[in-house]
mmCIF file of C-alpha atoms in Angstrom:
data_model
loop_
_atom_site.group_PDB
_atom_site.id
_atom_site.type_symbol
_atom_site.label_atom_id
_atom_site.label_comp_id
_atom_site.label_asym_id
_atom_site.label_seq_id
_atom_site.Cartn_x
_atom_site.Cartn_y
_atom_site.Cartn_z
ATOM 1 C CA MET A 1 -73.327 21.154 224.247
ATOM 2 C CA LYS A 2 -71.748 21.067 227.558
ATOM 3 C CA LEU A 3 -68.815 19.382 225.971
ATOM 4 C CA LEU A 4 -68.401 22.136 223.402
ATOM 5 C CA ILE A 5 -68.637 24.685 226.304
ATOM 6 C CA ILE A 6 -65.673 22.910 228.161
ATOM 7 C CA ILE A 7 -63.706 22.580 225.044
ATOM 8 C CA ALA A 8 -64.057 26.317 224.470
ATOM 9 C CA LEU A 9 -63.063 27.126 227.969
ATOM 10 C CA THR A 10 -60.053 24.888 227.728
ATOM 11 C CA ILE A 11 -59.131 26.815 224.447
ATOM 12 C CA ALA A 12 -59.592 30.030 226.237
ATOM 13 C CA MET A 13 -57.409 28.997 229.023
ATOM 14 C CA VAL A 14 -54.497 27.898 226.728
ATOM 15 C CA PHE A 15 -55.030 31.113 224.914
ATOM 16 C CA THR A 16 -54.806 33.196 228.170
ATOM 17 C CA THR A 17 -51.677 31.615 229.585
ATOM 18 C CA ARG A 18 -50.043 32.149 226.260
ATOM 19 C CA LEU A 19 -50.871 35.702 226.366
ATOM 20 C CA VAL A 20 -49.597 35.909 229.867
ATOM 21 C CA ARG A 21 -46.472 34.187 228.770
ATOM 22 C CA ASP A 22 -45.862 36.600 226.076
ATOM 23 C CA TRP A 23 -46.706 39.629 228.176
ATOM 24 C CA MET A 24 -44.321 38.433 230.943
ATOM 25 C CA ILE A 25 -41.511 37.934 228.455
ATOM 26 C CA ARG A 26 -41.889 41.492 226.967
ATOM 27 C CA LEU A 27 -42.186 42.906 230.637
ATOM 28 C CA GLY A 28 -38.969 41.044 231.699
ATOM 29 C CA GLN A 29 -37.280 42.233 228.593
ATOM 30 C CA LYS A 30 -38.393 45.591 229.262
ATOM 31 C CA LYS A 31 -37.141 45.747 232.865
ATOM 32 C CA SER A 32 -34.024 43.790 232.079
ATOM 33 C CA VAL A 33 -34.855 40.846 234.138
ATOM 34 C CA ASP A 34 -33.191 37.415 233.963
ATOM 35 C CA ALA A 35 -35.129 34.906 231.742
ATOM 36 C CA TYR A 36 -35.000 32.183 234.663
ATOM 37 C CA ARG A 37 -36.792 34.683 237.098
ATOM 38 C CA VAL A 38 -39.395 35.442 234.266
ATOM 39 C CA SER A 39 -40.122 31.712 233.951
ATOM 40 C CA TYR A 40 -40.759 31.358 237.581
ATOM 41 C CA ILE A 41 -43.286 34.344 237.672
ATOM 42 C CA THR A 42 -44.995 32.997 234.499
ATOM 43 C CA LYS A 43 -45.384 29.540 235.863
ATOM 44 C CA THR A 44 -47.074 31.012 239.082
ATOM 45 C CA LEU A 45 -49.335 33.173 237.028
ATOM 46 C CA ASN A 46 -50.394 30.385 234.797
ATOM 47 C CA PHE A 47 -51.211 28.092 237.843
ATOM 48 C CA ALA A 48 -53.434 30.768 239.194
ATOM 49 C CA ILE A 49 -55.264 31.033 235.686
ATOM 50 C CA LEU A 50 -55.478 27.215 235.874
ATOM 51 C CA ILE A 51 -57.246 27.316 239.186
ATOM 52 C CA VAL A 52 -59.677 29.992 238.042
ATOM 53 C CA PHE A 53 -60.582 27.979 234.879
ATOM 54 C CA VAL A 54 -61.023 24.914 236.826
ATOM 55 C CA MET A 55 -63.401 26.584 239.233
ATOM 56 C CA ILE A 56 -65.427 27.965 236.260
ATOM 57 C CA ILE A 57 -65.681 24.654 234.655
ATOM 58 C CA VAL A 58 -66.597 22.987 237.912
ATOM 59 C CA SER A 59 -69.305 25.600 238.413
ATOM 60 C CA PHE A 60 -70.512 25.188 234.718
ATOM 61 C CA LEU A 61 -70.759 21.215 235.175
ATOM 62 C CA GLY A 62 -73.376 21.796 237.804
ATOM 63 C CA LEU A 63 -71.604 20.228 240.747
ATOM 64 C CA GLN A 64 -73.299 21.176 244.106
ATOM 65 C CA TYR A 65 -71.706 23.686 246.245
ATOM 66 C CA SER A 66 -71.530 21.333 249.201
ATOM 67 C CA GLN A 67 -69.894 18.686 247.022
ATOM 68 C CA VAL A 68 -67.093 21.065 245.960
ATOM 69 C CA THR A 69 -66.682 22.495 249.484
ATOM 70 C CA ILE A 70 -66.246 19.247 251.018
ATOM 71 C CA PHE A 71 -63.549 18.148 248.455
ATOM 72 C CA LEU A 72 -61.765 21.692 248.654
ATOM 73 C CA SER A 73 -61.753 21.655 252.545
ATOM 74 C CA SER A 74 -60.239 18.251 252.616
ATOM 75 C CA ILE A 75 -57.512 19.291 250.270
ATOM 76 C CA PHE A 76 -56.936 22.656 252.235
ATOM 77 C CA ALA A 77 -56.786 20.874 255.596
ATOM 78 C CA VAL A 78 -54.051 18.414 254.266
ATOM 79 C CA LEU A 79 -52.203 21.267 252.454
ATOM 80 C CA GLY A 80 -52.535 23.526 255.616
ATOM 81 C CA VAL A 81 -51.138 20.834 257.931
ATOM 82 C CA ALA A 82 -48.355 20.194 255.472
ATOM 83 C CA LEU A 83 -47.458 23.778 254.986
ATOM 84 C CA PHE A 84 -47.934 25.071 258.387
ATOM 85 C CA ALA A 85 -44.379 24.669 259.260
ATOM 86 C CA GLN A 86 -43.287 26.079 255.715
ATOM 87 C CA TRP A 87 -45.418 29.187 255.691
ATOM 88 C CA SER A 88 -42.213 31.217 254.904
ATOM 89 C CA ILE A 89 -42.175 29.323 251.520
ATOM 90 C CA LEU A 90 -45.619 30.839 250.569
ATOM 91 C CA SER A 91 -44.432 34.279 251.641
ATOM 92 C CA ASN A 92 -41.174 33.997 249.820
ATOM 93 C CA ILE A 93 -43.081 33.062 246.639
ATOM 94 C CA THR A 94 -45.395 36.119 247.182
ATOM 95 C CA ALA A 95 -42.460 38.359 247.842
ATOM 96 C CA SER A 96 -40.862 37.206 244.443
ATOM 97 C CA LEU A 97 -43.925 38.417 242.618
ATOM 98 C CA ILE A 98 -43.596 41.866 244.396
ATOM 99 C CA ILE A 99 -39.865 41.823 243.745
ATOM 100 C CA PHE A 100 -40.405 41.046 240.073
ATOM 101 C CA PHE A 101 -42.670 43.969 239.445
ATOM 102 C CA SER A 102 -41.105 46.611 241.772
ATOM 103 C CA PHE A 103 -37.669 45.741 243.004
ATOM 104 C CA PRO A 104 -35.520 48.765 242.090
ATOM 105 C CA TYR A 105 -32.350 46.823 241.902
ATOM 106 C CA ARG A 106 -31.046 44.567 239.043
ATOM 107 C CA VAL A 107 -28.774 41.755 238.667
ATOM 108 C CA GLY A 108 -25.096 43.128 238.659
ATOM 109 C CA GLU A 109 -25.825 46.123 240.667
ATOM 110 C CA HIS A 110 -23.963 46.544 244.074
ATOM 111 C CA ILE A 111 -26.284 46.831 247.158
ATOM 112 C CA LYS A 112 -26.190 46.848 250.934
ATOM 113 C CA VAL A 113 -29.053 45.413 253.022
ATOM 114 C CA VAL A 114 -29.332 47.552 256.322
ATOM 115 C CA ASP A 115 -29.301 44.927 258.969
ATOM 116 C CA LYS A 116 -27.732 46.071 262.427
ATOM 117 C CA ASP A 117 -26.462 42.458 263.034
ATOM 118 C CA ASP A 118 -24.841 41.515 259.869
ATOM 119 C CA ASP A 119 -23.099 43.171 256.872
ATOM 120 C CA ILE A 120 -24.891 42.107 253.924
ATOM 121 C CA SER A 121 -23.413 43.923 251.030
ATOM 122 C CA GLY A 122 -22.363 42.839 247.498
ATOM 123 C CA THR A 123 -23.273 42.481 244.051
ATOM 124 C CA VAL A 124 -26.664 41.032 243.230
ATOM 125 C CA GLU A 125 -25.806 37.661 241.483
ATOM 126 C CA GLY A 126 -29.647 36.601 240.902
ATOM 127 C CA ILE A 127 -33.037 36.737 241.984
ATOM 128 C CA GLY A 128 -34.840 33.638 242.477
ATOM 129 C CA LEU A 129 -38.318 32.349 243.769
ATOM 130 C CA PHE A 130 -37.272 32.080 247.268
ATOM 131 C CA HIS A 131 -33.978 34.304 247.697
ATOM 132 C CA VAL A 132 -31.882 36.774 246.441
ATOM 133 C CA ILE A 133 -28.213 35.793 245.740
ATOM 134 C CA ILE A 134 -25.581 38.460 246.753
ATOM 135 C CA ARG A 135 -21.839 37.981 246.015
ATOM 136 C CA ARG A 136 -19.549 39.653 248.363
ATOM 137 C CA GLY A 137 -15.866 38.796 247.446
ATOM 138 C CA ASP A 138 -15.672 34.963 247.228
ATOM 139 C CA ASP A 139 -18.773 34.424 249.574
ATOM 140 C CA LEU A 140 -22.313 33.991 248.058
ATOM 141 C CA ILE A 141 -24.956 35.098 250.525
ATOM 142 C CA THR A 142 -28.589 33.848 249.895
ATOM 143 C CA TYR A 143 -31.046 36.227 251.365
ATOM 144 C CA PRO A 144 -34.660 35.442 251.738
ATOM 145 C CA ASN A 145 -37.217 37.638 249.554
ATOM 146 C CA THR A 146 -39.241 38.337 252.372
ATOM 147 C CA LEU A 147 -36.582 39.785 254.384
ATOM 148 C CA ILE A 148 -35.098 41.830 251.688
ATOM 149 C CA LEU A 149 -38.665 43.519 251.221
ATOM 150 C CA GLN A 150 -38.799 44.089 255.011
ATOM 151 C CA LYS A 151 -35.250 45.815 255.164
ATOM 152 C CA ALA A 152 -33.911 49.002 253.887
ATOM 153 C CA VAL A 153 -31.502 48.437 250.782
ATOM 154 C CA ILE A 154 -29.067 51.014 249.768
ATOM 155 C CA LYS A 155 -27.883 50.951 246.111
ATOM 156 C CA LYS A 156 -24.166 51.595 246.158
ATOM 157 C CA SER A 157 -22.920 54.084 243.731
ATOM 158 C CA ASP A 158 -20.250 53.376 241.204
ATOM 159 C CA THR A 159 -17.185 55.074 242.718
ATOM 160 C CA SER A 160 -15.604 55.163 239.147
ATOM 161 C CA VAL A 161 -18.082 57.642 237.852
ATOM 162 C CA PRO A 162 -17.939 60.961 239.784
ATOM 163 C CA ALA A 163 -21.184 62.336 241.212
ATOM 164 C CA PRO A 164 -22.669 65.217 239.455
ATOM 165 C CA ALA A 165 -21.831 68.542 241.094
ATOM 166 C CA ALA A 166 -24.353 70.431 242.995
ATOM 167 C CA PRO A 167 -25.684 73.612 241.474
ATOM 168 C CA LEU A 168 -24.335 76.565 242.882
ATOM 169 C CA ASP A 169 -26.458 78.967 244.694
ATOM 170 C CA GLU A 170 -26.323 82.347 243.128
ATOM 171 C CA ASN A 171 -27.845 84.192 246.313
#
């Protein structure tokens, strides 16, 4: 009986990951997001779904809490030491999720990142898992996702299209 429930949970996990993949593809097309970027976000969400289903299966199998806790604490201790120096990697991945769902700028738009020390302006070439690529002339600037969320970003208007005139005040 347990085997049938585990098989059903596995099928449910596969179905859920496919649903998430299809939803992300539709959302990416609706927001005109690069397919490469949608793939990154989909993989990240599917990994989270896998973790949740593994936890459900482990609890269903009746493993004692102390056994699972010792195993997970050992894994997290090793990962914590390994990733401590690379905490920015995790924050950039989290920032890429935020950028995917709410970044108001798209590939091909001209932006300027407000930074008092450097001139970070140009055309958005791509948005990856760890950084935004900005082209300024012949130069490519890779700007970390966490920093672009922390700084003000100005969308440069297209100079070839005149701005609409302000309505006249008739008073």
